[in-house]
Amino acid sequence: QVTLKESGPALVKPKETLTLTCTFSGFSLSASGMWLNWIRQSPGKAPEWLAGIDWEDDKYYRASLRSRLTISWDTSRNQVSLTMADVDPVDTATYFCARRVLLSPVDVFDFWGPGTTVVVSS
Amino acid sequence: DLQMTQSPSSLSASVGDRVTFTCQATQDIRNYLNWYQQKPGRAPKLLIYEASTLQRGVPSRFSGSGSGTDFSLTISSLHPEDFATYYCQHYYILPLTFGGGTKVDI
């Protein structure tokens, strides 16, 4: 049974660094075609893909946020973390981690965590 | 970035109605398109992948079609639990992007 769960602070101040962690189970991120991704959704908006890490520990970022994001994988704890530097109120959103299965031609976000809401405010 | 445009942004319907909404890409994405359903306070749920393949466990009243730049999602007969927001998402190239969504309400 695949599960994912996000954790992190609910409130951060502008210009601080946000660190989110996704703890997953029920699959091996080392298996070919597996990715773990971070996706955020601002209130009333569409989901926005931020970053992903694949089964070979290669990392991918949304270009517009690349300078602020770092994704990393703790293999010993089945956790993937995302840090976002220099946060701004526009970063207020619900942050989801989602498994991506990339086995061409199939490429889907098939399992998601419940999300964690982050408010950026002083 | 490759943009996805959904229309309408919202629609009102009744239980039993047949509804169709569309998703348009700014360039040819072949059939590299997924559809998700999202209910308030919940994560998106995968409904359809490769534009027309139903995800396991999704009711057959959902169907998808299209290729290239124009896609659609049809619900043949709305059930009460189908009132939600639907998003398309391409996987042609990074960054993966979602459409703006179609909210289906009563």
PDB file of N, CA and C in Angstrom, chain B:
ATOM      1  N   ASP B   1       7.149  28.039 -20.923  1.00  0.00           N
ATOM      2  CA  ASP B   1       6.544  26.783 -20.509  1.00  0.00           C
ATOM      3  C   ASP B   1       5.333  26.468 -21.384  1.00  0.00           C
ATOM      4  N   LEU B   2       5.091  25.197 -21.567  1.00  0.00           N
ATOM      5  CA  LEU B   2       3.924  24.758 -22.320  1.00  0.00           C
ATOM      6  C   LEU B   2       2.686  25.034 -21.473  1.00  0.00           C
ATOM      7  N   GLN B   3       1.704  25.715 -22.036  1.00  0.00           N
ATOM      8  CA  GLN B   3       0.521  26.113 -21.278  1.00  0.00           C
ATOM      9  C   GLN B   3      -0.675  25.238 -21.644  1.00  0.00           C
ATOM     10  N   MET B   4      -1.499  24.984 -20.630  1.00  0.00           N
ATOM     11  CA  MET B   4      -2.728  24.223 -20.816  1.00  0.00           C
ATOM     12  C   MET B   4      -3.911  25.108 -20.452  1.00  0.00           C
ATOM     13  N   THR B   5      -4.879  25.204 -21.343  1.00  0.00           N
ATOM     14  CA  THR B   5      -6.053  26.049 -21.117  1.00  0.00           C
ATOM     15  C   THR B   5      -7.298  25.184 -21.072  1.00  0.00           C
ATOM     16  N   GLN B   6      -8.020  25.273 -19.966  1.00  0.00           N
ATOM     17  CA  GLN B   6      -9.245  24.498 -19.818  1.00  0.00           C
ATOM     18  C   GLN B   6     -10.472  25.394 -19.951  1.00  0.00           C
ATOM     19  N   SER B   7     -11.517  24.834 -20.533  1.00  0.00           N
ATOM     20  CA  SER B   7     -12.775  25.557 -20.614  1.00  0.00           C
ATOM     21  C   SER B   7     -13.948  24.590 -20.527  1.00  0.00           C
ATOM     22  N   PRO B   8     -15.059  25.063 -19.924  1.00  0.00           N
ATOM     23  CA  PRO B   8     -15.144  26.340 -19.218  1.00  0.00           C
ATOM     24  C   PRO B   8     -14.396  26.278 -17.900  1.00  0.00           C
ATOM     25  N   SER B   9     -14.290  27.393 -17.215  1.00  0.00           N
ATOM     26  CA  SER B   9     -13.647  27.380 -15.902  1.00  0.00           C
ATOM     27  C   SER B   9     -14.594  26.813 -14.850  1.00  0.00           C
ATOM     28  N   SER B  10     -15.887  26.932 -15.112  1.00  0.00           N
ATOM     29  CA  SER B  10     -16.863  26.308 -14.230  1.00  0.00           C
ATOM     30  C   SER B  10     -18.122  26.014 -15.009  1.00  0.00           C
ATOM     31  N   LEU B  11     -18.864  25.040 -14.540  1.00  0.00           N
ATOM     32  CA  LEU B  11     -20.152  24.732 -15.145  1.00  0.00           C
ATOM     33  C   LEU B  11     -21.090  24.180 -14.093  1.00  0.00           C
ATOM     34  N   SER B  12     -22.339  24.488 -14.282  1.00  0.00           N
ATOM     35  CA  SER B  12     -23.369  23.978 -13.394  1.00  0.00           C
ATOM     36  C   SER B  12     -24.119  22.855 -14.086  1.00  0.00           C
ATOM     37  N   ALA B  13     -24.368  21.802 -13.372  1.00  0.00           N
ATOM     38  CA  ALA B  13     -25.028  20.644 -13.955  1.00  0.00           C
ATOM     39  C   ALA B  13     -25.847  19.934 -12.883  1.00  0.00           C
ATOM     40  N   SER B  14     -26.584  18.944 -13.326  1.00  0.00           N
ATOM     41  CA  SER B  14     -27.433  18.180 -12.417  1.00  0.00           C
ATOM     42  C   SER B  14     -27.045  16.707 -12.461  1.00  0.00           C
ATOM     43  N   VAL B  15     -27.408  16.005 -11.417  1.00  0.00           N
ATOM     44  CA  VAL B  15     -27.191  14.566 -11.397  1.00  0.00           C
ATOM     45  C   VAL B  15     -27.862  13.941 -12.620  1.00  0.00           C
ATOM     46  N   GLY B  16     -27.109  13.087 -13.298  1.00  0.00           N
ATOM     47  CA  GLY B  16     -27.617  12.437 -14.491  1.00  0.00           C
ATOM     48  C   GLY B  16     -27.228  13.121 -15.794  1.00  0.00           C
ATOM     49  N   ASP B  17     -26.765  14.353 -15.707  1.00  0.00           N
ATOM     50  CA  ASP B  17     -26.357  15.074 -16.913  1.00  0.00           C
ATOM     51  C   ASP B  17     -25.103  14.462 -17.523  1.00  0.00           C
ATOM     52  N   ARG B  18     -24.972  14.646 -18.837  1.00  0.00           N
ATOM     53  CA  ARG B  18     -23.736  14.339 -19.541  1.00  0.00           C
ATOM     54  C   ARG B  18     -22.974  15.650 -19.692  1.00  0.00           C
ATOM     55  N   VAL B  19     -21.726  15.661 -19.265  1.00  0.00           N
ATOM     56  CA  VAL B  19     -20.932  16.892 -19.353  1.00  0.00           C
ATOM     57  C   VAL B  19     -19.607  16.608 -20.045  1.00  0.00           C
ATOM     58  N   THR B  20     -19.169  17.599 -20.780  1.00  0.00           N
ATOM     59  CA  THR B  20     -17.881  17.514 -21.469  1.00  0.00           C
ATOM     60  C   THR B  20     -17.159  18.833 -21.289  1.00  0.00           C
ATOM     61  N   PHE B  21     -15.892  18.762 -20.985  1.00  0.00           N
ATOM     62  CA  PHE B  21     -15.087  19.970 -20.928  1.00  0.00           C
ATOM     63  C   PHE B  21     -13.750  19.719 -21.594  1.00  0.00           C
ATOM     64  N   THR B  22     -13.104  20.818 -21.937  1.00  0.00           N
ATOM     65  CA  THR B  22     -11.967  20.694 -22.829  1.00  0.00           C
ATOM     66  C   THR B  22     -10.673  21.226 -22.238  1.00  0.00           C
ATOM     67  N   CYS B  23      -9.596  20.809 -22.848  1.00  0.00           N
ATOM     68  CA  CYS B  23      -8.250  21.211 -22.462  1.00  0.00           C
ATOM     69  C   CYS B  23      -7.456  21.407 -23.743  1.00  0.00           C
ATOM     70  N   GLN B  24      -6.795  22.545 -23.854  1.00  0.00           N
ATOM     71  CA  GLN B  24      -6.033  22.838 -25.062  1.00  0.00           C
ATOM     72  C   GLN B  24      -4.589  23.165 -24.704  1.00  0.00           C
ATOM     73  N   ALA B  25      -3.682  22.554 -25.435  1.00  0.00           N
ATOM     74  CA  ALA B  25      -2.252  22.803 -25.231  1.00  0.00           C
ATOM     75  C   ALA B  25      -1.747  23.830 -26.234  1.00  0.00           C
ATOM     76  N   THR B  26      -0.692  24.536 -25.859  1.00  0.00           N
ATOM     77  CA  THR B  26      -0.150  25.561 -26.743  1.00  0.00           C
ATOM     78  C   THR B  26       0.757  24.980 -27.820  1.00  0.00           C
ATOM     79  N   GLN B  27       1.029  23.674 -27.742  1.00  0.00           N
ATOM     80  CA  GLN B  27       1.755  23.015 -28.813  1.00  0.00           C
ATOM     81  C   GLN B  27       1.338  21.547 -28.831  1.00  0.00           C
ATOM     82  N   ASP B  28       1.699  20.869 -29.866  1.00  0.00           N
ATOM     83  CA  ASP B  28       1.362  19.446 -30.016  1.00  0.00           C
ATOM     84  C   ASP B  28       2.015  18.639 -28.899  1.00  0.00           C
ATOM     85  N   ILE B  29       1.182  17.951 -28.103  1.00  0.00           N
ATOM     86  CA  ILE B  29       1.707  17.115 -27.029  1.00  0.00           C
ATOM     87  C   ILE B  29       1.366  15.642 -27.246  1.00  0.00           C
ATOM     88  N   ARG B  30       1.071  15.303 -28.514  1.00  0.00           N
ATOM     89  CA  ARG B  30       0.660  13.934 -28.842  1.00  0.00           C
ATOM     90  C   ARG B  30      -0.515  13.537 -27.937  1.00  0.00           C
ATOM     91  N   ASN B  31      -0.395  12.448 -27.238  1.00  0.00           N
ATOM     92  CA  ASN B  31      -1.441  12.088 -26.267  1.00  0.00           C
ATOM     93  C   ASN B  31      -0.885  12.073 -24.850  1.00  0.00           C
ATOM     94  N   TYR B  32       0.111  12.926 -24.612  1.00  0.00           N
ATOM     95  CA  TYR B  32       0.789  12.957 -23.313  1.00  0.00           C
ATOM     96  C   TYR B  32      -0.009  13.815 -22.332  1.00  0.00           C
ATOM     97  N   LEU B  33      -1.195  13.356 -21.986  1.00  0.00           N
ATOM     98  CA  LEU B  33      -2.109  14.139 -21.175  1.00  0.00           C
ATOM     99  C   LEU B  33      -2.808  13.264 -20.158  1.00  0.00           C
ATOM    100  N   ASN B  34      -2.884  13.787 -18.938  1.00  0.00           N
ATOM    101  CA  ASN B  34      -3.617  13.132 -17.859  1.00  0.00           C
ATOM    102  C   ASN B  34      -4.741  14.026 -17.373  1.00  0.00           C
ATOM    103  N   TRP B  35      -5.749  13.408 -16.770  1.00  0.00           N
ATOM    104  CA  TRP B  35      -6.843  14.132 -16.130  1.00  0.00           C
ATOM    105  C   TRP B  35      -6.915  13.729 -14.664  1.00  0.00           C
ATOM    106  N   TYR B  36      -7.151  14.726 -13.804  1.00  0.00           N
ATOM    107  CA  TYR B  36      -7.276  14.516 -12.371  1.00  0.00           C
ATOM    108  C   TYR B  36      -8.570  15.137 -11.883  1.00  0.00           C
ATOM    109  N   GLN B  37      -9.100  14.561 -10.824  1.00  0.00           N
ATOM    110  CA  GLN B  37     -10.261  15.097 -10.121  1.00  0.00           C
ATOM    111  C   GLN B  37      -9.801  15.561  -8.743  1.00  0.00           C
ATOM    112  N   GLN B  38     -10.252  16.730  -8.325  1.00  0.00           N
ATOM    113  CA  GLN B  38      -9.899  17.201  -7.001  1.00  0.00           C
ATOM    114  C   GLN B  38     -11.139  17.708  -6.276  1.00  0.00           C
ATOM    115  N   LYS B  39     -11.304  17.235  -5.058  1.00  0.00           N
ATOM    116  CA  LYS B  39     -12.382  17.714  -4.202  1.00  0.00           C
ATOM    117  C   LYS B  39     -11.787  18.643  -3.146  1.00  0.00           C
ATOM    118  N   PRO B  40     -12.592  19.538  -2.604  1.00  0.00           N
ATOM    119  CA  PRO B  40     -12.068  20.536  -1.648  1.00  0.00           C
ATOM    120  C   PRO B  40     -11.315  19.886  -0.492  1.00  0.00           C
ATOM    121  N   GLY B  41     -10.138  20.426  -0.213  1.00  0.00           N
ATOM    122  CA  GLY B  41      -9.344  19.933   0.896  1.00  0.00           C
ATOM    123  C   GLY B  41      -8.645  18.619   0.657  1.00  0.00           C
ATOM    124  N   ARG B  42      -8.710  18.110  -0.574  1.00  0.00           N
ATOM    125  CA  ARG B  42      -8.100  16.815  -0.889  1.00  0.00           C
ATOM    126  C   ARG B  42      -7.053  16.981  -1.980  1.00  0.00           C
ATOM    127  N   ALA B  43      -6.196  15.983  -2.084  1.00  0.00           N
ATOM    128  CA  ALA B  43      -5.229  15.969  -3.173  1.00  0.00           C
ATOM    129  C   ALA B  43      -5.916  15.556  -4.474  1.00  0.00           C
ATOM    130  N   PRO B  44      -5.360  15.953  -5.592  1.00  0.00           N
ATOM    131  CA  PRO B  44      -5.887  15.470  -6.872  1.00  0.00           C
ATOM    132  C   PRO B  44      -5.806  13.950  -6.961  1.00  0.00           C
ATOM    133  N   LYS B  45      -6.752  13.404  -7.720  1.00  0.00           N
ATOM    134  CA  LYS B  45      -6.827  11.962  -7.930  1.00  0.00           C
ATOM    135  C   LYS B  45      -6.751  11.690  -9.423  1.00  0.00           C
ATOM    136  N   LEU B  46      -5.882  10.772  -9.813  1.00  0.00           N
ATOM    137  CA  LEU B  46      -5.724  10.441 -11.226  1.00  0.00           C
ATOM    138  C   LEU B  46      -6.955   9.716 -11.746  1.00  0.00           C
ATOM    139  N   LEU B  47      -7.502  10.231 -12.857  1.00  0.00           N
ATOM    140  CA  LEU B  47      -8.655   9.599 -13.499  1.00  0.00           C
ATOM    141  C   LEU B  47      -8.272   8.899 -14.798  1.00  0.00           C
ATOM    142  N   ILE B  48      -7.572   9.633 -15.645  1.00  0.00           N
ATOM    143  CA  ILE B  48      -7.282   9.180 -17.002  1.00  0.00           C
ATOM    144  C   ILE B  48      -5.848   9.520 -17.340  1.00  0.00           C
ATOM    145  N   TYR B  49      -5.161   8.598 -18.001  1.00  0.00           N
ATOM    146  CA  TYR B  49      -3.814   8.870 -18.469  1.00  0.00           C
ATOM    147  C   TYR B  49      -3.705   8.546 -19.953  1.00  0.00           C
ATOM    148  N   GLU B  50      -2.658   9.053 -20.571  1.00  0.00           N
ATOM    149  CA  GLU B  50      -2.485   8.906 -22.024  1.00  0.00           C
ATOM    150  C   GLU B  50      -3.737   9.355 -22.770  1.00  0.00           C
ATOM    151  N   ALA B  51      -4.344  10.390 -22.276  1.00  0.00           N
ATOM    152  CA  ALA B  51      -5.497  11.065 -22.878  1.00  0.00           C
ATOM    153  C   ALA B  51      -6.807  10.283 -22.812  1.00  0.00           C
ATOM    154  N   SER B  52      -6.732   8.941 -22.832  1.00  0.00           N
ATOM    155  CA  SER B  52      -7.989   8.191 -22.934  1.00  0.00           C
ATOM    156  C   SER B  52      -8.027   6.892 -22.141  1.00  0.00           C
ATOM    157  N   THR B  53      -6.974   6.577 -21.404  1.00  0.00           N
ATOM    158  CA  THR B  53      -6.936   5.321 -20.658  1.00  0.00           C
ATOM    159  C   THR B  53      -7.403   5.543 -19.225  1.00  0.00           C
ATOM    160  N   LEU B  54      -8.420   4.786 -18.849  1.00  0.00           N
ATOM    161  CA  LEU B  54      -9.003   4.936 -17.526  1.00  0.00           C
ATOM    162  C   LEU B  54      -8.072   4.325 -16.475  1.00  0.00           C
ATOM    163  N   GLN B  55      -7.798   5.086 -15.427  1.00  0.00           N
ATOM    164  CA  GLN B  55      -7.027   4.558 -14.315  1.00  0.00           C
ATOM    165  C   GLN B  55      -7.844   3.457 -13.639  1.00  0.00           C
ATOM    166  N   ARG B  56      -7.140   2.438 -13.149  1.00  0.00           N
ATOM    167  CA  ARG B  56      -7.802   1.336 -12.456  1.00  0.00           C
ATOM    168  C   ARG B  56      -8.681   1.853 -11.332  1.00  0.00           C
ATOM    169  N   GLY B  57      -9.906   1.370 -11.294  1.00  0.00           N
ATOM    170  CA  GLY B  57     -10.831   1.741 -10.233  1.00  0.00           C
ATOM    171  C   GLY B  57     -11.695   2.949 -10.526  1.00  0.00           C
ATOM    172  N   VAL B  58     -11.420   3.635 -11.619  1.00  0.00           N
ATOM    173  CA  VAL B  58     -12.225   4.810 -11.984  1.00  0.00           C
ATOM    174  C   VAL B  58     -13.461   4.337 -12.751  1.00  0.00           C
ATOM    175  N   PRO B  59     -14.616   4.851 -12.411  1.00  0.00           N
ATOM    176  CA  PRO B  59     -15.854   4.385 -13.068  1.00  0.00           C
ATOM    177  C   PRO B  59     -15.842   4.639 -14.573  1.00  0.00           C
ATOM    178  N   SER B  60     -16.512   3.773 -15.299  1.00  0.00           N
ATOM    179  CA  SER B  60     -16.510   3.846 -16.763  1.00  0.00           C
ATOM    180  C   SER B  60     -17.323   5.007 -17.309  1.00  0.00           C
ATOM    181  N   ARG B  61     -18.039   5.737 -16.457  1.00  0.00           N
ATOM    182  CA  ARG B  61     -18.755   6.916 -16.945  1.00  0.00           C
ATOM    183  C   ARG B  61     -17.793   8.051 -17.313  1.00  0.00           C
ATOM    184  N   PHE B  62     -16.543   7.921 -16.886  1.00  0.00           N
ATOM    185  CA  PHE B  62     -15.520   8.887 -17.267  1.00  0.00           C
ATOM    186  C   PHE B  62     -14.837   8.418 -18.546  1.00  0.00           C
ATOM    187  N   SER B  63     -14.636   9.347 -19.464  1.00  0.00           N
ATOM    188  CA  SER B  63     -13.892   9.003 -20.666  1.00  0.00           C
ATOM    189  C   SER B  63     -13.123  10.220 -21.155  1.00  0.00           C
ATOM    190  N   GLY B  64     -12.000   9.963 -21.783  1.00  0.00           N
ATOM    191  CA  GLY B  64     -11.174  11.036 -22.317  1.00  0.00           C
ATOM    192  C   GLY B  64     -10.874  10.799 -23.773  1.00  0.00           C
ATOM    193  N   SER B  65     -10.646  11.881 -24.478  1.00  0.00           N
ATOM    194  CA  SER B  65     -10.311  11.765 -25.889  1.00  0.00           C
ATOM    195  C   SER B  65      -9.414  12.925 -26.289  1.00  0.00           C
ATOM    196  N   GLY B  66      -8.876  12.791 -27.517  1.00  0.00           N
ATOM    197  CA  GLY B  66      -8.071  13.867 -28.070  1.00  0.00           C
ATOM    198  C   GLY B  66      -6.625  13.492 -28.272  1.00  0.00           C
ATOM    199  N   SER B  67      -5.962  14.291 -29.062  1.00  0.00           N
ATOM    200  CA  SER B  67      -4.526  14.172 -29.284  1.00  0.00           C
ATOM    201  C   SER B  67      -4.046  15.456 -29.938  1.00  0.00           C
ATOM    202  N   GLY B  68      -2.750  15.649 -29.906  1.00  0.00           N
ATOM    203  CA  GLY B  68      -2.217  16.878 -30.483  1.00  0.00           C
ATOM    204  C   GLY B  68      -2.342  18.034 -29.517  1.00  0.00           C
ATOM    205  N   THR B  69      -3.266  18.928 -29.791  1.00  0.00           N
ATOM    206  CA  THR B  69      -3.459  20.084 -28.920  1.00  0.00           C
ATOM    207  C   THR B  69      -4.822  20.130 -28.244  1.00  0.00           C
ATOM    208  N   ASP B  70      -5.766  19.313 -28.675  1.00  0.00           N
ATOM    209  CA  ASP B  70      -7.138  19.420 -28.180  1.00  0.00           C
ATOM    210  C   ASP B  70      -7.614  18.125 -27.545  1.00  0.00           C
ATOM    211  N   PHE B  71      -8.094  18.271 -26.320  1.00  0.00           N
ATOM    212  CA  PHE B  71      -8.489  17.123 -25.528  1.00  0.00           C
ATOM    213  C   PHE B  71      -9.819  17.405 -24.837  1.00  0.00           C
ATOM    214  N   SER B  72     -10.504  16.344 -24.453  1.00  0.00           N
ATOM    215  CA  SER B  72     -11.743  16.522 -23.714  1.00  0.00           C
ATOM    216  C   SER B  72     -11.931  15.406 -22.711  1.00  0.00           C
ATOM    217  N   LEU B  73     -12.675  15.736 -21.673  1.00  0.00           N
ATOM    218  CA  LEU B  73     -13.087  14.766 -20.655  1.00  0.00           C
ATOM    219  C   LEU B  73     -14.602  14.789 -20.616  1.00  0.00           C
ATOM    220  N   THR B  74     -15.198  13.615 -20.667  1.00  0.00           N
ATOM    221  CA  THR B  74     -16.658  13.488 -20.625  1.00  0.00           C
ATOM    222  C   THR B  74     -17.056  12.630 -19.437  1.00  0.00           C
ATOM    223  N   ILE B  75     -18.090  13.088 -18.749  1.00  0.00           N
ATOM    224  CA  ILE B  75     -18.739  12.271 -17.732  1.00  0.00           C
ATOM    225  C   ILE B  75     -20.121  11.967 -18.288  1.00  0.00           C
ATOM    226  N   SER B  76     -20.409  10.707 -18.523  1.00  0.00           N
ATOM    227  CA  SER B  76     -21.627  10.354 -19.282  1.00  0.00           C
ATOM    228  C   SER B  76     -22.899  10.580 -18.487  1.00  0.00           C
ATOM    229  N   SER B  77     -22.820  10.421 -17.178  1.00  0.00           N
ATOM    230  CA  SER B  77     -23.993  10.625 -16.331  1.00  0.00           C
ATOM    231  C   SER B  77     -23.493  11.003 -14.945  1.00  0.00           C
ATOM    232  N   LEU B  78     -23.666  12.280 -14.622  1.00  0.00           N
ATOM    233  CA  LEU B  78     -23.094  12.789 -13.374  1.00  0.00           C
ATOM    234  C   LEU B  78     -23.683  12.097 -12.151  1.00  0.00           C
ATOM    235  N   HIS B  79     -22.801  11.673 -11.282  1.00  0.00           N
ATOM    236  CA  HIS B  79     -23.189  11.173  -9.976  1.00  0.00           C
ATOM    237  C   HIS B  79     -22.902  12.254  -8.940  1.00  0.00           C
ATOM    238  N   PRO B  80     -23.546  12.200  -7.788  1.00  0.00           N
ATOM    239  CA  PRO B  80     -23.321  13.243  -6.767  1.00  0.00           C
ATOM    240  C   PRO B  80     -21.853  13.410  -6.388  1.00  0.00           C
ATOM    241  N   GLU B  81     -21.109  12.315  -6.391  1.00  0.00           N
ATOM    242  CA  GLU B  81     -19.706  12.379  -5.984  1.00  0.00           C
ATOM    243  C   GLU B  81     -18.792  12.957  -7.066  1.00  0.00           C
ATOM    244  N   ASP B  82     -19.344  13.260  -8.232  1.00  0.00           N
ATOM    245  CA  ASP B  82     -18.532  13.795  -9.329  1.00  0.00           C
ATOM    246  C   ASP B  82     -18.410  15.311  -9.277  1.00  0.00           C
ATOM    247  N   PHE B  83     -19.144  15.947  -8.399  1.00  0.00           N
ATOM    248  CA  PHE B  83     -19.046  17.401  -8.290  1.00  0.00           C
ATOM    249  C   PHE B  83     -17.706  17.738  -7.648  1.00  0.00           C
ATOM    250  N   ALA B  84     -16.840  18.349  -8.439  1.00  0.00           N
ATOM    251  CA  ALA B  84     -15.436  18.518  -8.090  1.00  0.00           C
ATOM    252  C   ALA B  84     -14.795  19.422  -9.133  1.00  0.00           C
ATOM    253  N   THR B  85     -13.504  19.628  -8.987  1.00  0.00           N
ATOM    254  CA  THR B  85     -12.737  20.361  -9.992  1.00  0.00           C
ATOM    255  C   THR B  85     -11.858  19.377 -10.744  1.00  0.00           C
ATOM    256  N   TYR B  86     -11.796  19.549 -12.055  1.00  0.00           N
ATOM    257  CA  TYR B  86     -11.044  18.643 -12.912  1.00  0.00           C
ATOM    258  C   TYR B  86      -9.894  19.395 -13.570  1.00  0.00           C
ATOM    259  N   TYR B  87      -8.724  18.785 -13.534  1.00  0.00           N
ATOM    260  CA  TYR B  87      -7.524  19.385 -14.104  1.00  0.00           C
ATOM    261  C   TYR B  87      -6.934  18.462 -15.155  1.00  0.00           C
ATOM    262  N   CYS B  88      -6.499  19.065 -16.250  1.00  0.00           N
ATOM    263  CA  CYS B  88      -5.661  18.325 -17.182  1.00  0.00           C
ATOM    264  C   CYS B  88      -4.200  18.649 -16.862  1.00  0.00           C
ATOM    265  N   GLN B  89      -3.320  17.778 -17.270  1.00  0.00           N
ATOM    266  CA  GLN B  89      -1.882  17.932 -17.009  1.00  0.00           C
ATOM    267  C   GLN B  89      -1.117  17.262 -18.143  1.00  0.00           C
ATOM    268  N   HIS B  90      -0.189  17.977 -18.734  1.00  0.00           N
ATOM    269  CA  HIS B  90       0.619  17.352 -19.793  1.00  0.00           C
ATOM    270  C   HIS B  90       1.891  16.783 -19.207  1.00  0.00           C
ATOM    271  N   TYR B  91       2.466  15.821 -19.929  1.00  0.00           N
ATOM    272  CA  TYR B  91       3.782  15.319 -19.544  1.00  0.00           C
ATOM    273  C   TYR B  91       4.705  15.239 -20.742  1.00  0.00           C
ATOM    274  N   TYR B  92       4.551  16.202 -21.611  1.00  0.00           N
ATOM    275  CA  TYR B  92       5.349  16.212 -22.846  1.00  0.00           C
ATOM    276  C   TYR B  92       6.784  16.616 -22.583  1.00  0.00           C
ATOM    277  N   ILE B  93       6.945  17.575 -21.664  1.00  0.00           N
ATOM    278  CA  ILE B  93       8.265  18.122 -21.386  1.00  0.00           C
ATOM    279  C   ILE B  93       8.215  18.768 -20.012  1.00  0.00           C
ATOM    280  N   LEU B  94       9.376  18.862 -19.339  1.00  0.00           N
ATOM    281  CA  LEU B  94       9.405  19.620 -18.107  1.00  0.00           C
ATOM    282  C   LEU B  94       9.414  21.121 -18.413  1.00  0.00           C
ATOM    283  N   PRO B  95       8.744  21.951 -17.605  1.00  0.00           N
ATOM    284  CA  PRO B  95       8.002  21.565 -16.416  1.00  0.00           C
ATOM    285  C   PRO B  95       6.637  20.967 -16.757  1.00  0.00           C
ATOM    286  N   LEU B  96       6.242  19.963 -16.006  1.00  0.00           N
ATOM    287  CA  LEU B  96       4.900  19.430 -16.124  1.00  0.00           C
ATOM    288  C   LEU B  96       3.944  20.517 -15.654  1.00  0.00           C
ATOM    289  N   THR B  97       2.914  20.771 -16.425  1.00  0.00           N
ATOM    290  CA  THR B  97       1.995  21.838 -16.050  1.00  0.00           C
ATOM    291  C   THR B  97       0.554  21.356 -16.112  1.00  0.00           C
ATOM    292  N   PHE B  98      -0.252  21.995 -15.285  1.00  0.00           N
ATOM    293  CA  PHE B  98      -1.672  21.702 -15.175  1.00  0.00           C
ATOM    294  C   PHE B  98      -2.471  22.825 -15.821  1.00  0.00           C
ATOM    295  N   GLY B  99      -3.642  22.468 -16.313  1.00  0.00           N
ATOM    296  CA  GLY B  99      -4.574  23.477 -16.742  1.00  0.00           C
ATOM    297  C   GLY B  99      -5.185  24.183 -15.546  1.00  0.00           C
ATOM    298  N   GLY B 100      -5.946  25.238 -15.836  1.00  0.00           N
ATOM    299  CA  GLY B 100      -6.532  26.036 -14.767  1.00  0.00           C
ATOM    300  C   GLY B 100      -7.716  25.392 -14.061  1.00  0.00           C
ATOM    301  N   GLY B 101      -8.215  24.310 -14.619  1.00  0.00           N
ATOM    302  CA  GLY B 101      -9.289  23.570 -13.964  1.00  0.00           C
ATOM    303  C   GLY B 101     -10.673  23.924 -14.460  1.00  0.00           C
ATOM    304  N   THR B 102     -11.565  22.953 -14.374  1.00  0.00           N
ATOM    305  CA  THR B 102     -12.997  23.142 -14.599  1.00  0.00           C
ATOM    306  C   THR B 102     -13.713  22.678 -13.351  1.00  0.00           C
ATOM    307  N   LYS B 103     -14.446  23.596 -12.725  1.00  0.00           N
ATOM    308  CA  LYS B 103     -15.206  23.246 -11.526  1.00  0.00           C
ATOM    309  C   LYS B 103     -16.612  22.863 -11.934  1.00  0.00           C
ATOM    310  N   VAL B 104     -17.031  21.678 -11.540  1.00  0.00           N
ATOM    311  CA  VAL B 104     -18.371  21.183 -11.840  1.00  0.00           C
ATOM    312  C   VAL B 104     -19.198  21.266 -10.566  1.00  0.00           C
ATOM    313  N   ASP B 105     -20.216  22.103 -10.587  1.00  0.00           N
ATOM    314  CA  ASP B 105     -21.069  22.187  -9.410  1.00  0.00           C
ATOM    315  C   ASP B 105     -22.535  22.158  -9.788  1.00  0.00           C
ATOM    316  N   ILE B 106     -23.338  22.081  -8.786  1.00  0.00           N
ATOM    317  CA  ILE B 106     -24.784  21.964  -8.996  1.00  0.00           C
ATOM    318  C   ILE B 106     -25.365  23.325  -9.339  1.00  0.00           C
TER     319      ILE B 106
END
